[in-house]
CSV table of C-alpha atoms and ligand atoms in Angstrom, one decimal:
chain,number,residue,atom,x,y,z
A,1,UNK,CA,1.5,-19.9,-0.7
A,2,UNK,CA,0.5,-16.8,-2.8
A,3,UNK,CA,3.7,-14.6,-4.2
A,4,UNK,CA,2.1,-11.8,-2.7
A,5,UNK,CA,3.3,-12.9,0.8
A,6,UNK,CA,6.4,-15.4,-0.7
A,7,UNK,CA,9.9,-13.1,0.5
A,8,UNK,CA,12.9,-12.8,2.8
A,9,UNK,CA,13.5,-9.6,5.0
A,10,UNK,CA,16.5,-9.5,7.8
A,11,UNK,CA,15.7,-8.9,11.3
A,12,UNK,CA,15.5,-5.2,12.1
A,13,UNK,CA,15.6,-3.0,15.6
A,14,UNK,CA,11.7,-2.1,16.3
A,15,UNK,CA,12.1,1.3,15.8
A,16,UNK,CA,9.2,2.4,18.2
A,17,UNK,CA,11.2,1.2,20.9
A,18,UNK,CA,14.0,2.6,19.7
A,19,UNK,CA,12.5,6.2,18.8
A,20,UNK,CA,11.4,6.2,22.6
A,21,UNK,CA,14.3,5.2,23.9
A,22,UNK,CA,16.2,8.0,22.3
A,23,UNK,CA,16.6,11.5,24.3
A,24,UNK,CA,17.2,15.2,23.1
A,25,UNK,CA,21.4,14.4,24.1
A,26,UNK,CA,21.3,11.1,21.7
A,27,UNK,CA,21.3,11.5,18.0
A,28,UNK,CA,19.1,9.4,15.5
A,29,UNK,CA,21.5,6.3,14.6
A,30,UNK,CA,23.4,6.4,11.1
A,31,UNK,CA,21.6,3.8,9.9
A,32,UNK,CA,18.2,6.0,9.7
A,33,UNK,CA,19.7,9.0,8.2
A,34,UNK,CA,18.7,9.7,5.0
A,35,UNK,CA,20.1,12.8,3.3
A,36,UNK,CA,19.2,11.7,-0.4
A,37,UNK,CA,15.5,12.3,0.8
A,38,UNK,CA,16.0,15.9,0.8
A,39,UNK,CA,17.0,16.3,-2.7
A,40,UNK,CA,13.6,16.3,-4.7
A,41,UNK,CA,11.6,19.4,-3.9
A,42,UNK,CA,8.5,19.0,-2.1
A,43,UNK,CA,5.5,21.1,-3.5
A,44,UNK,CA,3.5,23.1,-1.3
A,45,UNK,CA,0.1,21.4,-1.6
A,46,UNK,CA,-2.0,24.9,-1.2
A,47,UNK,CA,-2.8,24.6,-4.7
A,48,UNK,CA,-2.5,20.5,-5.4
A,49,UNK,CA,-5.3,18.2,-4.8
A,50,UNK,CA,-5.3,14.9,-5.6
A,51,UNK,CA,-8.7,13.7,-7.2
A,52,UNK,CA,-11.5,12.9,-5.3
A,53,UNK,CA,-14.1,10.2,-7.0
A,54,UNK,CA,-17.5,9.4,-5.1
A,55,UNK,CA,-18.6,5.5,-5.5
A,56,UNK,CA,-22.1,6.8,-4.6
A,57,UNK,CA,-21.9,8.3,-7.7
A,58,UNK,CA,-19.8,6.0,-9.8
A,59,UNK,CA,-22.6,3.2,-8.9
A,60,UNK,CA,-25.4,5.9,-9.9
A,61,UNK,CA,-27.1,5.7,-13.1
A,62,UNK,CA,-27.6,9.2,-13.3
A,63,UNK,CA,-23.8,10.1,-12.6
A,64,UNK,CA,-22.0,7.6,-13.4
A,65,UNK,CA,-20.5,8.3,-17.0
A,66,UNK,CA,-18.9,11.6,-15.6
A,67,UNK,CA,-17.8,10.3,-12.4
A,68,UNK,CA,-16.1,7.2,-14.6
A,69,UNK,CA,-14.6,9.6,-16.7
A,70,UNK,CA,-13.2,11.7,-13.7
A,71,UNK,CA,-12.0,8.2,-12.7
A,72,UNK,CA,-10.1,7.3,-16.0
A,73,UNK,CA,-8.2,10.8,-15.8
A,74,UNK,CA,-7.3,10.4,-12.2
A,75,UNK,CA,-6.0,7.0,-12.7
A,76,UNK,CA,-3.8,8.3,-16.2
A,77,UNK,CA,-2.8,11.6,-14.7
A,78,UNK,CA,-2.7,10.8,-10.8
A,79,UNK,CA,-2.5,6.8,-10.6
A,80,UNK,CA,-3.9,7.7,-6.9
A,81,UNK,CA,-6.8,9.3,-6.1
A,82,UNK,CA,-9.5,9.3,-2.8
A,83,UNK,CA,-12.8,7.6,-3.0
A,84,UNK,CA,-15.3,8.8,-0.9
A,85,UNK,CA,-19.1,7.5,0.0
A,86,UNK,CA,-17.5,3.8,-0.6
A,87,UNK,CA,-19.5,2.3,1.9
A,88,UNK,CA,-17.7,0.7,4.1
A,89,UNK,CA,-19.9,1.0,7.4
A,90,UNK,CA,-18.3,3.6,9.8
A,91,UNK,CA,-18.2,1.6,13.0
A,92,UNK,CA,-16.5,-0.9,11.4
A,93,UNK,CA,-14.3,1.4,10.1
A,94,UNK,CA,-13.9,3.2,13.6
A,95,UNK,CA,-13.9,-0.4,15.7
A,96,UNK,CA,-11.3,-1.4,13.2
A,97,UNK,CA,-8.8,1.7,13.5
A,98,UNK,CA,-9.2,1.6,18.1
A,99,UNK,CA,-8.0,-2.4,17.4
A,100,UNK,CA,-5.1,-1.0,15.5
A,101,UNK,CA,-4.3,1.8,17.6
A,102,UNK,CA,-4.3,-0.8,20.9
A,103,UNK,CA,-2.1,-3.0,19.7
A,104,UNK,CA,0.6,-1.3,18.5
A,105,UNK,CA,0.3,0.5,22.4
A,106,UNK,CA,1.2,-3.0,23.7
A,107,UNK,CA,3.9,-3.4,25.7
A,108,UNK,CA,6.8,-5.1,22.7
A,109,UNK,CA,7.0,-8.2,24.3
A,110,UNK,CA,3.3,-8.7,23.6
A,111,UNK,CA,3.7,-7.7,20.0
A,112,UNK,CA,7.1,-9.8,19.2
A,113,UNK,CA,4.1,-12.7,19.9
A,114,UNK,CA,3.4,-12.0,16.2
A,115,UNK,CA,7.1,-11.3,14.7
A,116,UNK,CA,8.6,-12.8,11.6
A,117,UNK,CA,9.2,-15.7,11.6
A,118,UNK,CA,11.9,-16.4,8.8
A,119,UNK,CA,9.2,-18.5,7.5
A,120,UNK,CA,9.4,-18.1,3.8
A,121,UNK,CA,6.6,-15.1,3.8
A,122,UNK,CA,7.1,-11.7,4.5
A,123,UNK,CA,3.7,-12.1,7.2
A,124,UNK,CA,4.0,-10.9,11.1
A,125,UNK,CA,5.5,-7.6,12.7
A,126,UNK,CA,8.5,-6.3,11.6
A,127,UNK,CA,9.9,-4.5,8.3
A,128,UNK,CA,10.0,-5.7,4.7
A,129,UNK,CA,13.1,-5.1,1.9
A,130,UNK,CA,15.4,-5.1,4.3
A,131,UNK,CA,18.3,-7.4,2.5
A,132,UNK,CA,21.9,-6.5,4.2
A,133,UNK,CA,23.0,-5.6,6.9
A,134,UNK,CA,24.6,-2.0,5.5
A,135,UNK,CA,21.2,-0.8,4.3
A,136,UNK,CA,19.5,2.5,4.8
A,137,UNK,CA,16.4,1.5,7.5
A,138,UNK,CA,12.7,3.2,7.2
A,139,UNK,CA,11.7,4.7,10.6
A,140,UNK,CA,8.6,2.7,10.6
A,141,UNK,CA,7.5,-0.9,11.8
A,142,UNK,CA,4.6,-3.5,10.4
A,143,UNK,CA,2.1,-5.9,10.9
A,144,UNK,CA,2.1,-7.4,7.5
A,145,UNK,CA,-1.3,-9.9,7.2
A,146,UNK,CA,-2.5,-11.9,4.0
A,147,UNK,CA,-6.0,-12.1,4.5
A,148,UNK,CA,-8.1,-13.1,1.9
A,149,UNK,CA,-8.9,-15.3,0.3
A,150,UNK,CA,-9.3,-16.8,3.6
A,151,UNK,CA,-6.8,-20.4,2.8
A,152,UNK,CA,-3.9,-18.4,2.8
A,153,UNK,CA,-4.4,-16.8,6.3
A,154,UNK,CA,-1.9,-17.9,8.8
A,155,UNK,CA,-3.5,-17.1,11.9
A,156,UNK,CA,-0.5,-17.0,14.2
A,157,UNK,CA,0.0,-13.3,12.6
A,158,UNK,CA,-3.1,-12.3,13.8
A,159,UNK,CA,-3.6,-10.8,17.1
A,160,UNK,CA,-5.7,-12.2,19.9
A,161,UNK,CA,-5.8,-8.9,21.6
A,162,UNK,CA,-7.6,-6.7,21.4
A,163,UNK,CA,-10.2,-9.5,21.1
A,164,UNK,CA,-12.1,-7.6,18.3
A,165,UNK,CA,-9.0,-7.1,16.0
A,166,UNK,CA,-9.2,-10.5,14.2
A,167,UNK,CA,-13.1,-10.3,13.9
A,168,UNK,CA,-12.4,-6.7,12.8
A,169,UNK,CA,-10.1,-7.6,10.3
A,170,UNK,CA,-11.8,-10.4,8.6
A,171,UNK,CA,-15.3,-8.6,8.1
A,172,UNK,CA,-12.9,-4.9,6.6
A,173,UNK,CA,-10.9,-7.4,4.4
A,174,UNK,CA,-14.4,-8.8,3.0
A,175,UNK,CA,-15.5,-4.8,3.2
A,176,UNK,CA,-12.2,-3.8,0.6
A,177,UNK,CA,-12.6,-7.2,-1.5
A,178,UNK,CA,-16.0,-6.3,-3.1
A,179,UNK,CA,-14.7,-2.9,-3.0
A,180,UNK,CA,-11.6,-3.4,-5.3
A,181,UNK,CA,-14.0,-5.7,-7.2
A,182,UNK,CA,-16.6,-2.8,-8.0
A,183,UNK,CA,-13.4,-0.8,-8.9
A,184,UNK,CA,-12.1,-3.4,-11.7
A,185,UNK,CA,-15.4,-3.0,-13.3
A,186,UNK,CA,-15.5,0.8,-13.9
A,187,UNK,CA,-11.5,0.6,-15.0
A,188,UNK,CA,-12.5,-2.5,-17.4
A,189,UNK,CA,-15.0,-0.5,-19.1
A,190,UNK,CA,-12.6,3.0,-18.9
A,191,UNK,CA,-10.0,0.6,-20.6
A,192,UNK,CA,-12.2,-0.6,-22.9
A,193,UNK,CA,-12.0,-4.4,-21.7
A,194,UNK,CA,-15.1,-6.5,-20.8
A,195,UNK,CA,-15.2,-6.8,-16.9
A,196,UNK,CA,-15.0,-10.3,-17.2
A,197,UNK,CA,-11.1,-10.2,-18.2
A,198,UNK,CA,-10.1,-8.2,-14.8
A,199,UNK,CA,-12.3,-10.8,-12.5
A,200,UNK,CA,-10.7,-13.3,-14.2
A,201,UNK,CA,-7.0,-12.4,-14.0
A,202,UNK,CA,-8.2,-11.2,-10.2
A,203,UNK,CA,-9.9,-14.4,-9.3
A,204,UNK,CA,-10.1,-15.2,-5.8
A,205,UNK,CA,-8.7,-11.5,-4.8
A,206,UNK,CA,-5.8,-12.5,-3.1
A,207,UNK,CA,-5.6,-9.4,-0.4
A,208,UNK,CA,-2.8,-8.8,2.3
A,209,UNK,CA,-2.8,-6.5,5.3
A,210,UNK,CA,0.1,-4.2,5.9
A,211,UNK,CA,-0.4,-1.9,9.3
A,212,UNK,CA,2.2,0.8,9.3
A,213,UNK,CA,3.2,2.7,12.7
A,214,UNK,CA,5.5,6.0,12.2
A,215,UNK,CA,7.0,6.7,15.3
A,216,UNK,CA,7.4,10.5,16.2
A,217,UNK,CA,11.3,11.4,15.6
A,218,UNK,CA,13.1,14.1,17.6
A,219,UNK,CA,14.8,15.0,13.7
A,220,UNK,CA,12.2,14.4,11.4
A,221,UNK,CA,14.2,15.8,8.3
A,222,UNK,CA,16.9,13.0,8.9
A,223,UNK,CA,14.7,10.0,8.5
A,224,UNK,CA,12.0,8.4,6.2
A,225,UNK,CA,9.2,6.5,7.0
A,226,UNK,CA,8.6,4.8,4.1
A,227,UNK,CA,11.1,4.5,1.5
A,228,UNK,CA,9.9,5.5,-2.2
A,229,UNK,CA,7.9,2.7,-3.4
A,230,UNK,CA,5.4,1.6,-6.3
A,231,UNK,CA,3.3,-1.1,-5.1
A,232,UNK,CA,3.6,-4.2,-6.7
A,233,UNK,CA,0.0,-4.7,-6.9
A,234,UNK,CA,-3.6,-4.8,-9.2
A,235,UNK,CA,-4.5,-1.5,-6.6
A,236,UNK,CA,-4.0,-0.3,-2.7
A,237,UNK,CA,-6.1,1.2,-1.1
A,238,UNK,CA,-4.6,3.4,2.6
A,239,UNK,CA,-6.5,4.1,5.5
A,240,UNK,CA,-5.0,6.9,7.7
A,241,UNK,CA,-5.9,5.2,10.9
A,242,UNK,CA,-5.1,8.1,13.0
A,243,UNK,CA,-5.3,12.1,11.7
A,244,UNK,CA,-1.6,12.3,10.8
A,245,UNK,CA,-0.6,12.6,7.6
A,246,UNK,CA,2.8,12.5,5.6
A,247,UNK,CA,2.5,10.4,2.8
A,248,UNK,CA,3.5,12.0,-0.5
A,249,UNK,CA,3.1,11.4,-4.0
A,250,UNK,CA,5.9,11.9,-6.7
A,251,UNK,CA,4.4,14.1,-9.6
A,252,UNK,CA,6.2,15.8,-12.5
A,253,UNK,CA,9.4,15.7,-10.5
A,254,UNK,CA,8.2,16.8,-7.2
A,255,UNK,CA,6.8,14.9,-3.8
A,256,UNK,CA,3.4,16.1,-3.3
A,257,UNK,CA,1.8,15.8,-0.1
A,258,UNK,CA,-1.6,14.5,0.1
A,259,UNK,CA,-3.9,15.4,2.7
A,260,UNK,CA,-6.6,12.5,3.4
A,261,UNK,CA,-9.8,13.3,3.9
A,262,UNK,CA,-11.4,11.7,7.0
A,263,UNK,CA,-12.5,8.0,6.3
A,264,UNK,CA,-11.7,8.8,2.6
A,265,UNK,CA,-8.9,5.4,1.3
A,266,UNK,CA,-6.2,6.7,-0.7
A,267,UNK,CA,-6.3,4.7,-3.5
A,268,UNK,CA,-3.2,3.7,-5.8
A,269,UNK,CA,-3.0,1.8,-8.8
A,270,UNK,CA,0.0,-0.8,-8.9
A,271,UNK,CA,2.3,-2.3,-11.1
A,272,UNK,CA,0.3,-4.9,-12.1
A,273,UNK,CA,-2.4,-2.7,-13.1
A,274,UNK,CA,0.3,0.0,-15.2
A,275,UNK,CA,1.6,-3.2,-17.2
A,276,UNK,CA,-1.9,-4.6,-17.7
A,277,UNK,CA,-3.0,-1.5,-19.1
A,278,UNK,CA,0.2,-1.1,-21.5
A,279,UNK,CA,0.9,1.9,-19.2
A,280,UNK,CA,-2.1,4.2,-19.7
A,281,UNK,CA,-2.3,4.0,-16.0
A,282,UNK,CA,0.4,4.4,-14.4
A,283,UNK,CA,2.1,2.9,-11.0
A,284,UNK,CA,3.0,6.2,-9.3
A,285,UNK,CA,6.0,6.3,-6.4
A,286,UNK,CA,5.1,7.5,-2.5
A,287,UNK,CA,6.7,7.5,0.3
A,288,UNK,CA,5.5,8.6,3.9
A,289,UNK,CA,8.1,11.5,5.9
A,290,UNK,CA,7.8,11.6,9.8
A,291,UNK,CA,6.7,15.1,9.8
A,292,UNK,CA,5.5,15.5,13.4
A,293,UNK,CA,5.7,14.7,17.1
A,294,UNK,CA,3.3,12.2,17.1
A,295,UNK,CA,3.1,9.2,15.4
A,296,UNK,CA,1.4,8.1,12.1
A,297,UNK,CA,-0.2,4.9,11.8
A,298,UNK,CA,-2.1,3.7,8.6
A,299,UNK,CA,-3.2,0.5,6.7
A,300,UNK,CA,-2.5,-0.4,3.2
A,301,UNK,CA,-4.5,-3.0,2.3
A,302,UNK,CA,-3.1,-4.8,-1.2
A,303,UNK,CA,-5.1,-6.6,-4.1
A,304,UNK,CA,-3.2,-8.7,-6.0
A,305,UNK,CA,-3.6,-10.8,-9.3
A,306,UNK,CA,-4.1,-14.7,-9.4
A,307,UNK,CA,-0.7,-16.5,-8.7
A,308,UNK,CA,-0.6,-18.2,-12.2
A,309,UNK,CA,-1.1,-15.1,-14.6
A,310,UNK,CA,1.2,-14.2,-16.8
A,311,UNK,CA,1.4,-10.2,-16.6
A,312,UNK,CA,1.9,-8.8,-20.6
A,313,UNK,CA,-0.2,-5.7,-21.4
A,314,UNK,CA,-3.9,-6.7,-22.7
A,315,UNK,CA,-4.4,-7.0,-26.4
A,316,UNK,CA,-7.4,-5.1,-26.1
A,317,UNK,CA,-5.6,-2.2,-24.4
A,318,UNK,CA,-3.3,-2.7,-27.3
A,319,UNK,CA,-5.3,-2.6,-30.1
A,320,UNK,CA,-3.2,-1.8,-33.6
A,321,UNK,CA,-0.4,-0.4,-30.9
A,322,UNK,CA,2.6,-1.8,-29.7
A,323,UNK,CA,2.9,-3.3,-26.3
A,324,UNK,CA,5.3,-1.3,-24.1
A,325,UNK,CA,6.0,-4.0,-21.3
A,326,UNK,CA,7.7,-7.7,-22.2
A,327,UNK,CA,5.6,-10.1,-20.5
A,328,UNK,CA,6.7,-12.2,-17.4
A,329,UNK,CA,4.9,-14.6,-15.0
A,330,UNK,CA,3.5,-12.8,-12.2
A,331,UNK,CA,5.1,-15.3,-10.0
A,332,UNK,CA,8.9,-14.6,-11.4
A,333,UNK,CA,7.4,-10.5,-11.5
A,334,UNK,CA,7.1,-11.2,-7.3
A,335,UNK,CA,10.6,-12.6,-7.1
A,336,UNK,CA,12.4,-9.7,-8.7
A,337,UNK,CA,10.3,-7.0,-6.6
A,338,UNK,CA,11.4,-8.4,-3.6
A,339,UNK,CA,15.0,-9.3,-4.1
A,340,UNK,CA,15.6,-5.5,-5.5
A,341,UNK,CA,14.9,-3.8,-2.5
A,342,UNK,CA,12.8,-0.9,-2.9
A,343,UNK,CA,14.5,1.2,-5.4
A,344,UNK,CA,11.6,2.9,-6.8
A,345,UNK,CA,10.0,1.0,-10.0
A,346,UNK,CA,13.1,-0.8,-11.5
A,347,UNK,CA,10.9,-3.8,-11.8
A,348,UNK,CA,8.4,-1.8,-14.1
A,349,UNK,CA,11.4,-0.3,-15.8
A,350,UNK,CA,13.2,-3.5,-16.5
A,351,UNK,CA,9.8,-4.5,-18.4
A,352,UNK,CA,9.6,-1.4,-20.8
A,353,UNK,CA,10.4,-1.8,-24.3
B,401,OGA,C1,2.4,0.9,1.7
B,401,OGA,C2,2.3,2.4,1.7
B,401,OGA,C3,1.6,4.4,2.9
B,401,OGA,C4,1.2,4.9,4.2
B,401,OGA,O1,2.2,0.3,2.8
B,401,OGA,O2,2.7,0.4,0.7
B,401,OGA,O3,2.6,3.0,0.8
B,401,OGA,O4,0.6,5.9,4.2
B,401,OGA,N1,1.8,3.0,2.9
B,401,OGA,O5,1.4,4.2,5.2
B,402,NI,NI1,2.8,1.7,-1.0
């Protein structure tokens, strides 16, 4: 079992049932409200945009010194940016995002098929980092998948129906596998480490699946969608699978929204990948707000490091420097992420020196 998938959550309510079954005379339950959300200013994104890089260009001879260095400064000054002309065919792309859409549509009966199953892994539909009962709940539900490499799928998480989702699945995770690969090269070289350290430490590419659904919420400004988060991966990449958008970005203080471009992935470094790069790059927070009256859905799809690494910054990033992370196995790294709840990057900030 990879530590990517290794965790505990309790039971939850399915909040798309719930945010349907409440009326205009009912009031969003305490257990959603979140008044600590509204503290931190939110930017007005007129003049914000987070940085765009082209693969097409990356992968060109001709362009690709300046698109890698517009890379290296999105990844120290953004830790997120969106890629464009990555290549991942559209109507897979399309095929992939109807699937998505149709299933979470299903009656919940049909989706509790695939719940949680107290099984050790944090796989199936439900929530994640939810560890007692008194805790504040996201207004959001998941499918959470591991997917590659393909040993470590457990296929009753999958869904049968719509009969193209599994197919759909397993050709995209493939798809975003060579795609985080061709990414590790360019931010080897940008690091000034040989390629060949970052496939090894990612060997094998363990990759998980998270589908996120939003429901639409009567009060918007009471409830979260996603609490704030660093990933505790090598990258992410999210896929807004229908045109809604509300995930934000914390920069300098404030939560910035960003507004995806069609078929463009946001992509996000992780944890893995700030500590790994003695934090040059840095793991940036998000969170998603329920904004509208229709619901959000969106994919993060997770790359993670080989289960036995130990995670210390690289010498080579080093240099004559100092490292500014203690090392830890990636394995105990796992264990404390998930037992903390998700407190913003108290992991990461347990590990600076
Ligand atoms: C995640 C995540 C953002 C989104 O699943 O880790 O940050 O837009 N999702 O759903
Ligand atoms: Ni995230």
């Amino acid at each position: 079992m990879h530590s990517q998938c290794v965790g505990y959550s309790l039971p939850v309510p399915n909040v798309q049932a719930l945010a349907t079954s409440i009326n205009k005379s009912s009031l969003v339950p305490e257990r959603y409200v979140r008044p600590e959300a509204k503290i931190e200013p939110v930017a007005s994104t007129d003049d914000i945009e987070l940085p765009v890089i082209d693969l097409a260009k990356l992968i060109d001879q001709e362009f690709s010194n300046e698109e890698a260095s517009k890379l290296h400064l999105a990844c120290q000054e953004w830790g997120f940016f969106q890629l464009v002309n990555h290549g991942v065919p559209e109507d897979l792309m399309e095929g992939l995002k109807v699937d998505i859409a149709e299933f979470f549509s299903k009656p919940l009966e049909e989706k509790m098929a695939y719940k949680q199953d107290n099984d050790g892994t944090i796989q199936g539909y439900g929530q994640v980092f939810v560890l007692s009962e008194e805790q504040k709940l996201d207004w959001s539900d998941m499918l959470y998948t591991m997917t590659r490499p393909i040993v470590l799928r457990n296929m009753k998480y999958w869904p049968t129906s719509p009969p193209t989702f599994r197919d759909n699945i397993d050709r995209f995770s493939l798809e975003l596998t060579n795609l985080a690969s061709c990414l590790w090269n360019y931010i080897a070289k940008n690091l000034g480490v040989a390629p060949e350290v970052f496939a090894q430490l990612f060997k094998d590419h363990p990759q998980a699946i998270r589908f996120n659904y939003y429901p639409p919420c009567l009060e918007p400004d009471k409830v979260v969608g996603h609490s704030p988060h660093s990933d505790a991966t090598g990258i992410s990449f999210v896929l807004h699978v229908n045109d809604v958008q509300g995930l934000q970005i914390r920069k300098d203080g404030e939560w910035i929204t960003v507004s995806a471009l069609p078929n463009a992935f946001v992509v996000n470094l992780g944890d893995i990948t700030e500590i790994l790069s003695n934090g040059i790059y840095k793991s940036v927070e998000h969170r998603v707000m329920i904004i509208t009256e229709n619901a959000r859905i969106s994919l993060a799809s997770f790359h993670s490091p080989d289960n036995s690494i130990m995670l210390r910054p690289l010498p080579e990033v080093i240099g004559d420097g100092k490292p500014n992370y203690g090392s830890i196995s990636y394995q105990d790294f796992m264990k404390a992420y998930f037992d903390k709840q998700l407190e913003g990057k108290s992991v990461v900030d347990m590990l600076k020196l």
